[in-house]
CSV table of C-alpha atoms in Angstrom, one decimal:
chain,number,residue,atom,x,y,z
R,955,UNK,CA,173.9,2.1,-189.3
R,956,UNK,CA,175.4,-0.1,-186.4
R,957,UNK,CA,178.9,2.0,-185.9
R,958,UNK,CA,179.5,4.5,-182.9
R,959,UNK,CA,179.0,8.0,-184.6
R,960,UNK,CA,182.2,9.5,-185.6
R,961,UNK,CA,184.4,6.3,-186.0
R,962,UNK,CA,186.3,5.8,-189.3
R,963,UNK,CA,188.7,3.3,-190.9
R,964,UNK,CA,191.9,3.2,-189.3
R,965,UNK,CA,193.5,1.9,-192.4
R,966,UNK,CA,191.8,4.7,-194.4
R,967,UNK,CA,193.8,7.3,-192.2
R,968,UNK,CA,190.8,9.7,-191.2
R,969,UNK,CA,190.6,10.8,-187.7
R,970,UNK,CA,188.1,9.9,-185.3
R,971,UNK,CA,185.4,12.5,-185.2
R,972,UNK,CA,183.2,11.4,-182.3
R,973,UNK,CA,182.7,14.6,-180.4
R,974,UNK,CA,183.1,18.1,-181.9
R,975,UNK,CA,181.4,21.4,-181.2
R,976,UNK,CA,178.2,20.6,-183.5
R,977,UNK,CA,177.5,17.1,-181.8
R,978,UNK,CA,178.3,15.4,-178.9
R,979,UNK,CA,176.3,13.1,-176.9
R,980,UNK,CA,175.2,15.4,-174.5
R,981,UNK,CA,173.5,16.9,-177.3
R,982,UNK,CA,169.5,17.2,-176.9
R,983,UNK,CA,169.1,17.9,-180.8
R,984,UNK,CA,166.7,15.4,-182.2
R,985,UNK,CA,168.5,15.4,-185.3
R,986,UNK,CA,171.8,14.8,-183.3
R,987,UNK,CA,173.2,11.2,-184.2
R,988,UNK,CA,174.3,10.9,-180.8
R,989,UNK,CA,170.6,11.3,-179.9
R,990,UNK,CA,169.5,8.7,-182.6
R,991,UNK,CA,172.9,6.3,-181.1
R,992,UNK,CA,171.0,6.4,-177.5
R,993,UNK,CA,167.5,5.9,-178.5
R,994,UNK,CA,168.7,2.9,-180.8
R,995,UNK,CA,170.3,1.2,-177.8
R,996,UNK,CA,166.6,1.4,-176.3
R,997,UNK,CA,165.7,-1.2,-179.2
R,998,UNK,CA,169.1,-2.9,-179.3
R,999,UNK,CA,168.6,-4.2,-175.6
R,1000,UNK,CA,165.1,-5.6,-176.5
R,1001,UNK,CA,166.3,-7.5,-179.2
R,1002,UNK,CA,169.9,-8.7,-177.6
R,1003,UNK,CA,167.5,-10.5,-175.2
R,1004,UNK,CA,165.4,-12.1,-177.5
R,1005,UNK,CA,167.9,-13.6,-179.8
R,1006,UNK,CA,170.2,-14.4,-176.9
R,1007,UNK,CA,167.3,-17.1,-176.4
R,1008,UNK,CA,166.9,-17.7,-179.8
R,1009,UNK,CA,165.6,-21.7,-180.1
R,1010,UNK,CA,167.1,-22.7,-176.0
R,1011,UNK,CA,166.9,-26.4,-177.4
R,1012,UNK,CA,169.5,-26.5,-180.0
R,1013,UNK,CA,173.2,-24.7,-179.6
R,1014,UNK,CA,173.0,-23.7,-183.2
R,1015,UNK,CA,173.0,-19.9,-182.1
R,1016,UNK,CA,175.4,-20.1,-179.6
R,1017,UNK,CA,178.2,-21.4,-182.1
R,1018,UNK,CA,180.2,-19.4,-183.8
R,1019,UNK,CA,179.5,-18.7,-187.6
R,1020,UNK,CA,182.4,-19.9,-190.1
R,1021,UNK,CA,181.4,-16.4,-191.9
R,1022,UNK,CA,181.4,-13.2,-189.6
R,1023,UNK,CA,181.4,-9.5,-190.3
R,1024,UNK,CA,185.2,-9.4,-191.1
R,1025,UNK,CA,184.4,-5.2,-191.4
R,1026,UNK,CA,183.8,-4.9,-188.1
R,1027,UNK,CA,185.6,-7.5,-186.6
R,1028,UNK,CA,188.7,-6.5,-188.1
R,1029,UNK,CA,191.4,-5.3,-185.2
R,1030,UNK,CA,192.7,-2.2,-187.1
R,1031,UNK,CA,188.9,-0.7,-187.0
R,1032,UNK,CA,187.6,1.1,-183.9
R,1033,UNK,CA,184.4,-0.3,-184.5
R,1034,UNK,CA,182.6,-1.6,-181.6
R,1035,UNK,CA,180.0,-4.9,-182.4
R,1036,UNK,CA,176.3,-5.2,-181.6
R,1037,UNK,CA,177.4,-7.2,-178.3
R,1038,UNK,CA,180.0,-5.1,-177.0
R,1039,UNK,CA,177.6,-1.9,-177.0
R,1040,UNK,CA,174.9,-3.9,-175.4
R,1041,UNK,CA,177.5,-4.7,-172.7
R,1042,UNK,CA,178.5,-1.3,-172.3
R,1043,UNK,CA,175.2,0.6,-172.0
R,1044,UNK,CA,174.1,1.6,-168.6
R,1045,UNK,CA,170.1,1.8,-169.7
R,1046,UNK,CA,167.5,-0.9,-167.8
R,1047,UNK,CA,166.0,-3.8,-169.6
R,1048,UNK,CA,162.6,-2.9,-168.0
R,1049,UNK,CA,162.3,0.8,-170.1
R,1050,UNK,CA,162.8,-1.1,-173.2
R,1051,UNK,CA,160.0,-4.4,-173.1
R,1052,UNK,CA,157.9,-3.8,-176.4
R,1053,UNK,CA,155.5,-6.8,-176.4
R,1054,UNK,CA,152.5,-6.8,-177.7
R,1055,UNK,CA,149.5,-6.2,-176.1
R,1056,UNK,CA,147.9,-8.3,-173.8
R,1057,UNK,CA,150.4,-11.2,-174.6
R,1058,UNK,CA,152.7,-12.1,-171.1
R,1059,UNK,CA,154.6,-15.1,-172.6
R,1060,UNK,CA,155.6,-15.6,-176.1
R,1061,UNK,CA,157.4,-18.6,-175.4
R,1062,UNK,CA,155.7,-22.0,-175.9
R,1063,UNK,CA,155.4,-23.9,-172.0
R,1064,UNK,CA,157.1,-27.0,-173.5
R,1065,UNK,CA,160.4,-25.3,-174.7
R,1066,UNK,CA,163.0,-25.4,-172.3
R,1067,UNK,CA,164.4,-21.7,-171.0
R,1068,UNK,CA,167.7,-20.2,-171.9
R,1069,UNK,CA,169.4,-18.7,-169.4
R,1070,UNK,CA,168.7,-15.1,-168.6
R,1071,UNK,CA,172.3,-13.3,-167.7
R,1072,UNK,CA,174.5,-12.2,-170.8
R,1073,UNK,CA,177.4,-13.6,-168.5
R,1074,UNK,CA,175.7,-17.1,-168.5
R,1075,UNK,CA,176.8,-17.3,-172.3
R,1076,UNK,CA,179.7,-19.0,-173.4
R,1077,UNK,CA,182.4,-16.3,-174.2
R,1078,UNK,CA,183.3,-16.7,-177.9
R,1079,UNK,CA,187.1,-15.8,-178.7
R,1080,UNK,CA,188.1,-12.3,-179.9
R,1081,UNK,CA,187.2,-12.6,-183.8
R,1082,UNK,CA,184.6,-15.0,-183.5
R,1083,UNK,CA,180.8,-14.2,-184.2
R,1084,UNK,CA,177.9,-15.9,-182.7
R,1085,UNK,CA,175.0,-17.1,-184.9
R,1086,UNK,CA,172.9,-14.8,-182.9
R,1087,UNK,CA,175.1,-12.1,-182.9
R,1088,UNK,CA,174.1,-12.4,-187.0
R,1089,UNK,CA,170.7,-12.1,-186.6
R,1090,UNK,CA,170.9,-9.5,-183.7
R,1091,UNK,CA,172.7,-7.5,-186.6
R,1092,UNK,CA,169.6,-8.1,-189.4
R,1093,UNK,CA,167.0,-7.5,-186.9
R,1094,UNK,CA,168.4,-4.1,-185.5
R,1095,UNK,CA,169.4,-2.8,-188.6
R,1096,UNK,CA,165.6,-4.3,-190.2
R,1097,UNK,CA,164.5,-2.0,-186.9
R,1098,UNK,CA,166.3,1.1,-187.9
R,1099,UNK,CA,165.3,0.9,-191.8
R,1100,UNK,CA,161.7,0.7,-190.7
R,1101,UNK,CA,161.2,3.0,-187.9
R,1102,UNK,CA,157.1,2.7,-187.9
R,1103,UNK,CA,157.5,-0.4,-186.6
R,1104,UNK,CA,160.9,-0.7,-185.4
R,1105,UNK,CA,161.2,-4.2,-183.4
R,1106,UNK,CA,158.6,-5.7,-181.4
R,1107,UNK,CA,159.1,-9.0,-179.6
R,1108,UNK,CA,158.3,-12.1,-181.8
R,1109,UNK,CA,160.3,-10.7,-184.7
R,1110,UNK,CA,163.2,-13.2,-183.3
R,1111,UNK,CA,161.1,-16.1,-183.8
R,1112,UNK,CA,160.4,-15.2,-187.5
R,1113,UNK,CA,164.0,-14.4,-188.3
R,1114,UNK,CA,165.5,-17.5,-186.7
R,1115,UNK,CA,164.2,-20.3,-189.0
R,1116,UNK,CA,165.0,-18.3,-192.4
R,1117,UNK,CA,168.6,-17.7,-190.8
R,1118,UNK,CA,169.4,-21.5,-189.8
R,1119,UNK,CA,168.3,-22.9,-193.4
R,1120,UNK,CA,170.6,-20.3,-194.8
R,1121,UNK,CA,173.4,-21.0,-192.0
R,1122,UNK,CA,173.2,-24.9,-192.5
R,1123,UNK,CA,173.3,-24.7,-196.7
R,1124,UNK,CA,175.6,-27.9,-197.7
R,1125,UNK,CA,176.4,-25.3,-200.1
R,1126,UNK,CA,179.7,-23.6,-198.6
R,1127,UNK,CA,179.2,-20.7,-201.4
R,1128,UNK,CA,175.6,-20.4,-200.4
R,1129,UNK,CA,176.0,-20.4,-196.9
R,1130,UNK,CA,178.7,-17.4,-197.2
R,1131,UNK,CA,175.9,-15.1,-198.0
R,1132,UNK,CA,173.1,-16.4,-195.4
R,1133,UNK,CA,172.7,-13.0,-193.6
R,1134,UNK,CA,172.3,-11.1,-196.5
R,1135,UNK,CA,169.7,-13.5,-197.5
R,1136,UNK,CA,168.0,-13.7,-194.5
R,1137,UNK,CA,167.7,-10.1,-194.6
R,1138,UNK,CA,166.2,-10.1,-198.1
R,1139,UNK,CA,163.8,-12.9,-197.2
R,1140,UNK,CA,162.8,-11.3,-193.5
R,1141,UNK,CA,162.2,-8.1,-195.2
R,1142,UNK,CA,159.8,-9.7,-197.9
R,1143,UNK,CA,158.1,-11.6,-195.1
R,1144,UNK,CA,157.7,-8.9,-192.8
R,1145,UNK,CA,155.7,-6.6,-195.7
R,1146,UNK,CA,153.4,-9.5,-195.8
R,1147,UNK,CA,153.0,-10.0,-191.9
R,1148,UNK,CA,153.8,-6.5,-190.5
R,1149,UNK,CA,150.4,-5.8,-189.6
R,1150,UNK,CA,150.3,-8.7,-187.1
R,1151,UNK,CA,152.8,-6.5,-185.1
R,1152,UNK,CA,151.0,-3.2,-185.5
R,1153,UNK,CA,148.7,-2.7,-182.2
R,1154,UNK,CA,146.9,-0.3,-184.1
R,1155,UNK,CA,145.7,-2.1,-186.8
R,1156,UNK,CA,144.6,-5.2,-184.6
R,1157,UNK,CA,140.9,-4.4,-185.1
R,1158,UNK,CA,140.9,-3.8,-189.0
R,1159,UNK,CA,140.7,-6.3,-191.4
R,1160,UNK,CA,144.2,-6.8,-191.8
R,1161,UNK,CA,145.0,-6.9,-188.2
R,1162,UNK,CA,145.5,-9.9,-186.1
R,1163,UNK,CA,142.2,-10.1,-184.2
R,1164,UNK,CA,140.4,-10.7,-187.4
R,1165,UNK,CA,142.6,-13.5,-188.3
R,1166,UNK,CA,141.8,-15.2,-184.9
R,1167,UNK,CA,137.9,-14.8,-185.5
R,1168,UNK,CA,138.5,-16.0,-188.9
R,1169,UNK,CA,139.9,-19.3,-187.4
R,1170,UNK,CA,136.7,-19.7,-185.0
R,1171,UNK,CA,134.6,-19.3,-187.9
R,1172,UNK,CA,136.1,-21.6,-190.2
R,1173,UNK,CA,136.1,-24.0,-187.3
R,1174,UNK,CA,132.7,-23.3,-186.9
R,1175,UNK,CA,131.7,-24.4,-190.5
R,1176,UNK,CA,134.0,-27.2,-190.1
R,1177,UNK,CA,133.1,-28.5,-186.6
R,1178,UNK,CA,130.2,-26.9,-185.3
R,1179,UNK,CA,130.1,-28.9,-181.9
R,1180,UNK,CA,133.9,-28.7,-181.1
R,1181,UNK,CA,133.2,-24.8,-181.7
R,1182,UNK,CA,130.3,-25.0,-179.4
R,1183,UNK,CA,132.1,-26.5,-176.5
R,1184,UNK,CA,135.2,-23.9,-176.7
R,1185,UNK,CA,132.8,-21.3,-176.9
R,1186,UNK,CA,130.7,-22.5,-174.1
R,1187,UNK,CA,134.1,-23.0,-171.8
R,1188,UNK,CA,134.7,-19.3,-172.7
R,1189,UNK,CA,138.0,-20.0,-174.5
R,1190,UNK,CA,138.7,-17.2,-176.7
R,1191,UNK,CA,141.1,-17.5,-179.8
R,1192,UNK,CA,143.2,-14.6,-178.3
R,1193,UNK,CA,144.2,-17.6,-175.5
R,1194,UNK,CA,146.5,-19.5,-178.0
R,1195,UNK,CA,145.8,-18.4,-182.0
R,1196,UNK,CA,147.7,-14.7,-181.3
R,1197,UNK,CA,150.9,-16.6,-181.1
R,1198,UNK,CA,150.3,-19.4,-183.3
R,1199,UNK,CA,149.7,-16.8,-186.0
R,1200,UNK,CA,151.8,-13.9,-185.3
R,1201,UNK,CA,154.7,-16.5,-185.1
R,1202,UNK,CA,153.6,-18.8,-187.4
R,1203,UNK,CA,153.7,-21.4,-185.4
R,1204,UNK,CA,157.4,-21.4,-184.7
R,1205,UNK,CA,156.7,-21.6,-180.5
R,1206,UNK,CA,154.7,-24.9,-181.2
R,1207,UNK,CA,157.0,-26.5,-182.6
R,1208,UNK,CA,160.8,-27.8,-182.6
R,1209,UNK,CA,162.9,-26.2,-185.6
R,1210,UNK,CA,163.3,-29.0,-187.8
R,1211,UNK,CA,159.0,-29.5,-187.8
R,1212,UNK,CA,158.6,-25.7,-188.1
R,1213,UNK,CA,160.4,-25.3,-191.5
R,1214,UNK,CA,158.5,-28.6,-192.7
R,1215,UNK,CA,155.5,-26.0,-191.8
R,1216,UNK,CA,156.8,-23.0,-193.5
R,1217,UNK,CA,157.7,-24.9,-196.8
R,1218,UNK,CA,154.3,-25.8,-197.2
R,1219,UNK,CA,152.9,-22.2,-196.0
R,1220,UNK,CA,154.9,-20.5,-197.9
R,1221,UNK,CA,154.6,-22.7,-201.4
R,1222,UNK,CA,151.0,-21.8,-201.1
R,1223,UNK,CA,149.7,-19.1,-203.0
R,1224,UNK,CA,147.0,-18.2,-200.5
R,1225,UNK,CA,149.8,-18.8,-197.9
R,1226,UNK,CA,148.2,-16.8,-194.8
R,1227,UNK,CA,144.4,-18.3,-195.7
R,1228,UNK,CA,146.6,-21.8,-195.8
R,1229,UNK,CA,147.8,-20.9,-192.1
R,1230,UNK,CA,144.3,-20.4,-191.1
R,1231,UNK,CA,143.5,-24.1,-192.2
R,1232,UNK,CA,146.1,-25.1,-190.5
R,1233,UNK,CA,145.6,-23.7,-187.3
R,1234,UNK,CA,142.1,-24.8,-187.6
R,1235,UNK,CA,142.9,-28.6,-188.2
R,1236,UNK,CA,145.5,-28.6,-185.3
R,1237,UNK,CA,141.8,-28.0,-183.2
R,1238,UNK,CA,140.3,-30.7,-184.9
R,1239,UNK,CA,142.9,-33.4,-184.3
R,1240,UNK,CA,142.4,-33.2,-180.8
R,1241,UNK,CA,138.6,-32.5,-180.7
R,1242,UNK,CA,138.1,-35.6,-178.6
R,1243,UNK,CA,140.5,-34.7,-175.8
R,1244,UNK,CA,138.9,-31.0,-176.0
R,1245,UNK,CA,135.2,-32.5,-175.7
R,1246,UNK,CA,136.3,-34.1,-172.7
R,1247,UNK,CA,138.2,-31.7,-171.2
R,1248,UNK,CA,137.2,-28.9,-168.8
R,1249,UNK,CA,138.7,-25.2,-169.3
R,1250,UNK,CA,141.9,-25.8,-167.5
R,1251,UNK,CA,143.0,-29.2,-169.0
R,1252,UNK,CA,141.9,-27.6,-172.7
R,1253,UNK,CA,143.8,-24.6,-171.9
R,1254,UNK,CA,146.8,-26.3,-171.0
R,1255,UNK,CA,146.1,-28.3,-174.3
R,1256,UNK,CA,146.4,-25.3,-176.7
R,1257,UNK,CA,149.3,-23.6,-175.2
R,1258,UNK,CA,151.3,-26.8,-175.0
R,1259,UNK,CA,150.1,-28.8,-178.2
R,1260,UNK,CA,150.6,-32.1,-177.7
R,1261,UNK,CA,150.5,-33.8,-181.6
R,1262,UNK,CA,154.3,-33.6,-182.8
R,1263,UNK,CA,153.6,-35.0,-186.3
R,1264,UNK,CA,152.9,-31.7,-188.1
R,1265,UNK,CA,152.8,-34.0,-191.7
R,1266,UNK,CA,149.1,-35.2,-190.3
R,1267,UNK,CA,148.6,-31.7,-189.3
R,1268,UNK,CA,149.3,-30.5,-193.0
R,1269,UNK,CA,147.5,-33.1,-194.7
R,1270,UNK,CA,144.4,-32.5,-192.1
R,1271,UNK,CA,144.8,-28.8,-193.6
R,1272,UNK,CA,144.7,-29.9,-197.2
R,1273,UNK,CA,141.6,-31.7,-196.7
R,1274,UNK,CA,139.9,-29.0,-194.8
R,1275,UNK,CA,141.1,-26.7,-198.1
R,1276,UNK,CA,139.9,-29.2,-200.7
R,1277,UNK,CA,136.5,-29.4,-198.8
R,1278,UNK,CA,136.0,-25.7,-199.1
């Protein structure tokens, strides 16, 4: 799925076969896999950028992994990696943005920035494989196995915590396999969250606009005057609950306080109405600085949220759940 149509196993003695009278890449056929090669690279660039900037304040991603694709690394192949063909494509960055709608930064204010160039990156050696070269792999390949949603931005932010408790194992044997698990695990995640990245089905009761009112209303019934005054300041939950649920959270917070998070999310059977609760007692904890405040200084509260002890955060949200 990631290999240069045509290229075979040098060690398995077939010739290369990239151009021939049937298909070449000049060939407009939309059943040409030449065709399919260039439209992938459309997605490829979208998601080499993202992951590039995968979690800016840890170097985690930018080391290499003690467990690379030894297929495609391998000299004797012709195959060309993820990286290299992102290197060597002439398309712009600009016909490729798929964000989602309405959303201008996905990235939390308080996180530092990662540099922007691909030539601002440290140069692994010949052999070597980045950690985010790894999940550049299971995100593009996730993309081409599910082409009615293909990538959209924000994906990189799920993928990344699953891939660095995989990565970091003390278990040597289980950290061998951590892309093929993250795979597994992003793909079992993604059919429960999908529809957060569908535009389509933002409206429906599945989609993520619902899941923001649904936060407002459970706020609401749990803090009718604190509901009141965001209402009144016109502060819509589309301001700062579209990426704290589509990304569950992962913006808000640093790594290590993010998978704290997810183990309780996820170890709940009603994980997504859990999240809710959550997000709704992260409003709470700083209802007095949100009473006081006017629309800029509570705006600038939500997109930068100041409480780093997410432990009070998850008990607030188990009392809010036991109240019910």
């Amino acid at each position: 799925m990631i290999i240069q149509p045509g290229i075979a196993k040098a060690n398995m003695g077939v010739s290369r076969e990239d151009v021939t009278f049937e298909d070449h890449p000049l060939n407009p056929n939309p059943d040409s896999r030449w065709n399919t090669y260039f439209k992938d690279n459309e997605v490829l660039l979208q998601i080499d950028k993202d992951v590039r900037r995968l979690c800016p304040d840890i170097s985690f991603f930018q080391r290499a992994t003690e467990y690379p694709c030894l297929l495609i690394l391998d000299p004797q192949n012709e195959f060309e990696t993820l990286r290299k063909r992102v290197e060597q494509t002439t398309l712009k960055s600009q016909t490729v943005a798929r964000n989602r709608s309405g959303v201008t930064n996905m990235s939390s204010p308080h996180k530092s920035l990662a540099p922007s160039s691909v030539n601002e990156y440290q140069v692994l050696p010949s052999g070597c494989e980045a950690h985010w070269e790894v999940v550049e792999r299971i995100l593009f390949i996730y993309a081409k196995l599910n082409p009615g949603i293909a990538y959209v931005q924000g994906m990189n932010e799920i993928v990344g915590p699953l891939y660095y408790t995989f990565a970091t194992d003390p278990n040597n044997e289980w950290k061998e396999h951590a892309e093929a698990d993250t795979f597994f695990c992003f793909t079992n995640l993604m059919a429960e969250i999908r529809d957060n990245f569908i535009k389509s089905l933002d409206d429906s009761q599945c989609g993520i606009t619902y899941k923001m009112e649904k936060v407002y209303s459970t706020l609401k019934d749990k803090d009718m005057e604190l509901y009141l005054k965001l209402q009144e300041q016109n502060i819509k939950p589309q301001f700062f609950a579209f990426r704290w649920l589509t990304l569950l959270l992962s913006q808000e917070f640093l790594l290590p306080d993010v998978i704290r998070i997810w183990d309780s999310l996820f170890a709940d059977d009603n994980r997504f109405d859990f999240l809710l609760l959550v997000c709704c007692a992260m409003l709470i904890l700083i209802r007095e600085q949100l009473l006081e405040g006017d629309f800029t200084i509570n705006m600038r509260l939500l997109q930068d949220y100041p409480i780093t002890d997410v432990c009070q955060i998850l008990q607030k949200a188990k009392e809010l759940q036991d109240s019910k």
